[in-house]
């Protein structure tokens, strides 16, 4: 199973910054040690033309040239640097590459990504460019060249609503945005997804999985995708600093299995990204992410067996 990474995912940050940047290198090391069947490939760099499928030229230029206002930088939460620009481009390129790989292999991964708070014309919440939105639009362009209309479903299970993604695709019938998130969590001004499932603080495994089941049933009734982009956030975890939900390791594994089973039963190629994860012990976030990869690898093998 192919997964796309970049050394640029690890961005130098000021001392005491709350974003757990070291988790990317930790995940890569754990995958190499425990899941050697995951083939890690370098992430390509998203071009201006690719980014422009979901972002305004003004925002792309401002980010690339270091002309982002102090207010906009505060909203993103990362200081501007050339390294930030490179990280953001390669994080987007990794989801693009994962989508292409999913069309041939069934399942593929971005070892970062899930930057769903980025709007067309601004960044927010540690998100500069919206990797899933850019990738979805680019896959639609590439499929259209072959005479095919591609419908894309975003299954966003990060604990925070995918507000940027929802806004970018509002009114677009070819993309379905599903977000299952904490009702009282960031962002405090929500956007309207095609389907929003808002959960109370303290929601645990049983109630979460029931809500997810209902959401997937609703998605099935309303939309038939040819590609799924799954944001497998680790932040619904019970010890996440920013999550406020109470999912256990087992609950998160069951969540992942339900999503991959849903796409497998319908033979929908699936690209997934890591999205958020902020446990006080970063190793616990990485353990959740490793569990997502284990489940994904199981379903990737099913795709390979079915192709023989």
XYZ file of N, CA and C in Angstrom, residues 158-261:
312
model
N -12.177 14.075 11.530
C -11.436 14.895 12.478
C -12.441 15.437 13.499
N -11.983 15.688 14.730
C -12.911 16.145 15.770
C -13.396 17.579 15.524
N -12.703 18.311 14.650
C -13.076 19.683 14.321
C -13.759 19.714 12.957
N -14.799 20.517 12.835
C -15.523 20.557 11.567
C -14.629 20.995 10.411
N -14.822 20.373 9.265
C -14.088 20.745 8.059
C -14.712 21.970 7.409
N -14.569 23.104 8.075
C -15.271 24.312 7.637
C -14.779 24.834 6.294
N -13.466 24.826 6.074
C -12.944 25.305 4.806
C -13.407 24.448 3.643
N -13.365 23.137 3.827
C -13.819 22.218 2.786
C -15.298 22.424 2.494
N -16.097 22.555 3.542
C -17.537 22.766 3.355
C -17.801 24.027 2.545
N -17.069 25.095 2.864
C -17.297 26.363 2.163
C -16.864 26.276 0.705
N -15.730 25.655 0.449
C -15.225 25.554 -0.922
C -16.212 24.825 -1.820
N -16.869 23.789 -1.284
C -17.730 22.956 -2.127
C -19.224 23.252 -1.970
N -19.569 24.303 -1.259
C -20.986 24.644 -1.150
C -21.564 24.910 -2.533
N -22.688 24.256 -2.817
C -23.336 24.424 -4.107
C -22.768 23.572 -5.216
N -21.788 22.730 -4.922
C -21.177 21.851 -5.937
C -21.781 20.451 -5.797
N -22.664 20.043 -6.698
C -23.321 18.745 -6.550
C -22.417 17.560 -6.827
N -21.203 17.809 -7.315
C -20.294 16.705 -7.634
C -19.423 16.299 -6.457
N -19.496 17.051 -5.345
C -18.711 16.735 -4.148
C -19.645 16.751 -2.946
N -19.594 15.669 -2.155
C -20.406 15.565 -0.944
C -19.499 15.702 0.263
N -19.799 16.668 1.127
C -18.981 16.892 2.322
C -19.724 16.380 3.555
N -19.131 15.390 4.205
C -19.652 14.825 5.455
C -18.648 15.130 6.557
N -19.113 15.733 7.644
C -18.240 16.063 8.773
C -18.897 15.595 10.066
N -18.191 14.728 10.805
C -18.636 14.285 12.130
C -17.676 14.909 13.128
N -18.184 15.785 13.999
C -17.281 16.606 14.801
C -17.915 17.015 16.123
N -17.082 17.578 16.986
C -17.559 18.075 18.264
C -18.361 19.357 18.089
N -19.548 19.382 18.657
C -20.452 20.517 18.476
C -19.872 21.816 19.030
N -19.212 21.735 20.179
C -18.747 22.941 20.859
C -17.267 23.222 20.637
N -16.667 22.494 19.726
C -15.231 22.633 19.487
C -14.967 23.600 18.336
N -13.687 23.932 18.152
C -13.245 24.755 17.019
C -13.642 24.082 15.709
N -14.017 24.837 14.686
C -14.203 26.285 14.623
C -15.541 26.681 15.269
N -15.544 27.803 15.915
C -16.732 28.189 16.664
C -17.805 28.778 15.755
N -17.412 29.188 14.543
C -18.387 29.526 13.511
C -18.310 28.426 12.458
N -19.309 27.564 12.456
C -19.319 26.435 11.534
C -19.848 26.859 10.159
N -19.446 26.114 9.145
C -20.022 26.239 7.811
C -21.025 25.107 7.603
N -21.788 25.177 6.529
C -22.784 24.142 6.241
C -22.183 23.103 5.303
N -21.864 21.917 5.833
C -21.483 20.784 4.996
C -22.752 20.190 4.382
N -22.594 19.277 3.438
C -23.771 18.565 2.937
C -24.410 17.742 4.047
N -23.583 17.234 4.961
C -24.088 16.517 6.127
C -23.158 16.780 7.304
N -23.676 17.460 8.315
C -22.940 17.718 9.545
C -23.539 16.887 10.669
N -22.687 16.184 11.398
C -23.107 15.424 12.574
C -22.351 16.014 13.760
N -23.073 16.702 14.647
C -22.455 17.394 15.771
C -22.619 16.567 17.038
N -21.513 16.336 17.727
C -21.494 15.461 18.891
C -21.216 16.266 20.161
N -21.828 15.861 21.275
C -21.604 16.582 22.527
C -20.244 16.241 23.129
N -19.726 17.141 23.953
C -18.506 16.858 24.699
C -18.674 15.553 25.475
N -17.606 14.753 25.522
C -17.640 13.507 26.280
C -18.226 12.330 25.539
N -18.605 12.510 24.275
C -19.177 11.397 23.497
C -18.174 10.247 23.418
N -18.629 9.037 23.747
C -17.756 7.871 23.763
C -17.974 6.946 22.584
N -17.364 5.766 22.664
C -17.335 4.841 21.532
C -18.728 4.489 21.009
N -19.613 4.063 21.894
C -20.906 3.538 21.456
C -21.714 4.591 20.725
N -21.848 5.765 21.325
C -22.644 6.818 20.700
C -21.985 7.335 19.427
N -20.654 7.422 19.433
C -19.953 7.890 18.239
C -20.179 6.933 17.068
N -19.994 5.646 17.317
C -20.122 4.672 16.237
C -21.553 4.601 15.715
N -22.523 4.782 16.591
C -23.911 4.821 16.146
C -24.151 6.038 15.256
N -23.586 7.191 15.641
C -23.732 8.398 14.834
C -23.050 8.240 13.477
N -21.882 7.609 13.463
C -21.171 7.376 12.213
C -21.968 6.455 11.306
N -22.527 5.398 11.874
C -23.331 4.458 11.084
C -24.502 5.178 10.421
N -25.177 6.012 11.191
C -26.306 6.774 10.643
C -25.830 7.710 9.531
N -24.674 8.361 9.729
C -24.148 9.284 8.734
C -23.799 8.568 7.435
N -23.173 7.405 7.537
C -22.819 6.651 6.330
C -24.063 6.155 5.608
N -25.077 5.770 6.360
C -26.346 5.384 5.721
C -26.947 6.553 4.958
N -26.880 7.742 5.563
C -27.413 8.942 4.915
C -26.606 9.293 3.672
N -25.293 9.203 3.768
C -24.440 9.427 2.601
C -24.808 8.459 1.487
N -25.023 7.205 1.830
C -25.371 6.183 0.850
C -26.685 6.504 0.146
N -27.617 7.054 0.882
C -28.925 7.395 0.292
C -28.835 8.592 -0.648
N -27.915 9.490 -0.376
C -27.929 10.758 -1.079
C -26.866 10.918 -2.165
N -25.872 10.014 -2.204
C -24.724 10.282 -3.063
C -24.034 8.980 -3.434
N -23.508 8.924 -4.658
C -22.770 7.739 -5.126
C -21.393 8.186 -5.616
N -20.395 8.153 -4.745
C -19.073 8.659 -5.134
C -18.267 7.656 -5.939
N -17.359 8.203 -6.755
C -16.370 7.393 -7.441
C -15.014 7.464 -6.775
N -14.898 8.311 -5.745
C -13.676 8.464 -4.953
C -14.072 8.967 -3.575
N -13.437 8.414 -2.541
C -13.599 8.920 -1.181
C -12.258 9.447 -0.691
N -12.285 10.639 -0.106
C -11.132 11.163 0.619
C -11.515 11.173 2.095
N -10.794 10.385 2.879
C -11.118 10.155 4.287
C -10.116 10.880 5.171
N -10.606 11.785 5.998
C -9.775 12.483 6.979
C -9.889 11.737 8.303
N -8.844 10.954 8.600
C -8.870 10.043 9.748
C -8.230 10.708 10.967
N -8.802 11.807 11.419
C -8.234 12.521 12.552
C -8.085 11.641 13.780
N -6.950 11.795 14.474
C -6.727 11.064 15.725
C -7.268 11.830 16.925
N -7.818 13.020 16.704
C -8.186 13.879 17.826
C -9.531 13.597 18.501
N -10.377 12.662 18.030
C -11.487 12.234 18.898
C -11.032 11.359 20.077
N -9.751 11.045 20.128
C -9.190 10.192 21.176
C -9.442 10.790 22.561
N -9.680 9.931 23.529
C -10.093 10.377 24.865
C -9.051 11.224 25.593
N -7.778 11.097 25.245
C -6.752 11.901 25.916
C -6.156 12.972 24.994
N -6.887 13.334 23.963
C -6.439 14.419 23.100
C -6.648 15.763 23.795
N -5.660 16.647 23.728
C -5.746 17.938 24.417
C -6.803 18.851 23.820
N -7.082 18.698 22.528
C -8.005 19.607 21.849
C -9.298 18.917 21.408
N -9.508 17.670 21.819
C -10.593 16.892 21.246
C -11.937 16.999 21.935
N -11.960 16.796 23.256
C -13.180 16.883 24.074
C -14.149 15.720 23.854
N -13.800 14.743 23.014
C -14.564 13.503 22.927
C -13.825 12.419 23.706
N -14.412 11.213 23.759
C -13.867 10.172 24.637
C -13.736 8.831 23.920
N -13.230 8.840 22.699
C -13.055 7.576 21.997
C -11.789 6.874 22.477
N -11.898 5.561 22.643
C -10.760 4.738 23.045
C -9.976 4.312 21.805
N -8.833 3.669 22.022
C -8.100 3.093 20.898
C -8.986 2.132 20.121
N -9.714 1.271 20.832
C -10.589 0.303 20.170
C -11.709 1.003 19.400
N -12.247 2.075 19.987
C -13.310 2.808 19.316
C -12.833 3.451 18.028
N -11.623 3.998 18.043
C -11.076 4.612 16.837
C -10.756 3.569 15.771
N -10.293 2.410 16.195
C -10.074 1.340 15.225
C -11.391 0.901 14.597
N -12.442 0.787 15.413
C -13.759 0.425 14.888
C -14.277 1.483 13.924
N -14.020 2.752 14.242
C -14.393 3.848 13.335
C -13.728 3.662 11.974
N -12.399 3.460 11.980
C -11.668 3.296 10.728
C -12.166 2.087 9.952
N -12.398 0.987 10.668
C -12.852 -0.223 9.994
C -14.207 -0.011 9.342
N -15.070 0.751 10.016
C -16.393 0.993 9.435
C -16.285 1.810 8.151
N -15.418 2.815 8.136
C -15.263 3.629 6.927
C -14.677 2.810 5.783
N -13.586 2.090 6.054
C -12.959 1.329 4.979
C -13.853 0.179 4.513
N -14.644 -0.390 5.414
C -15.578 -1.428 4.996
C -16.661 -0.837 4.105
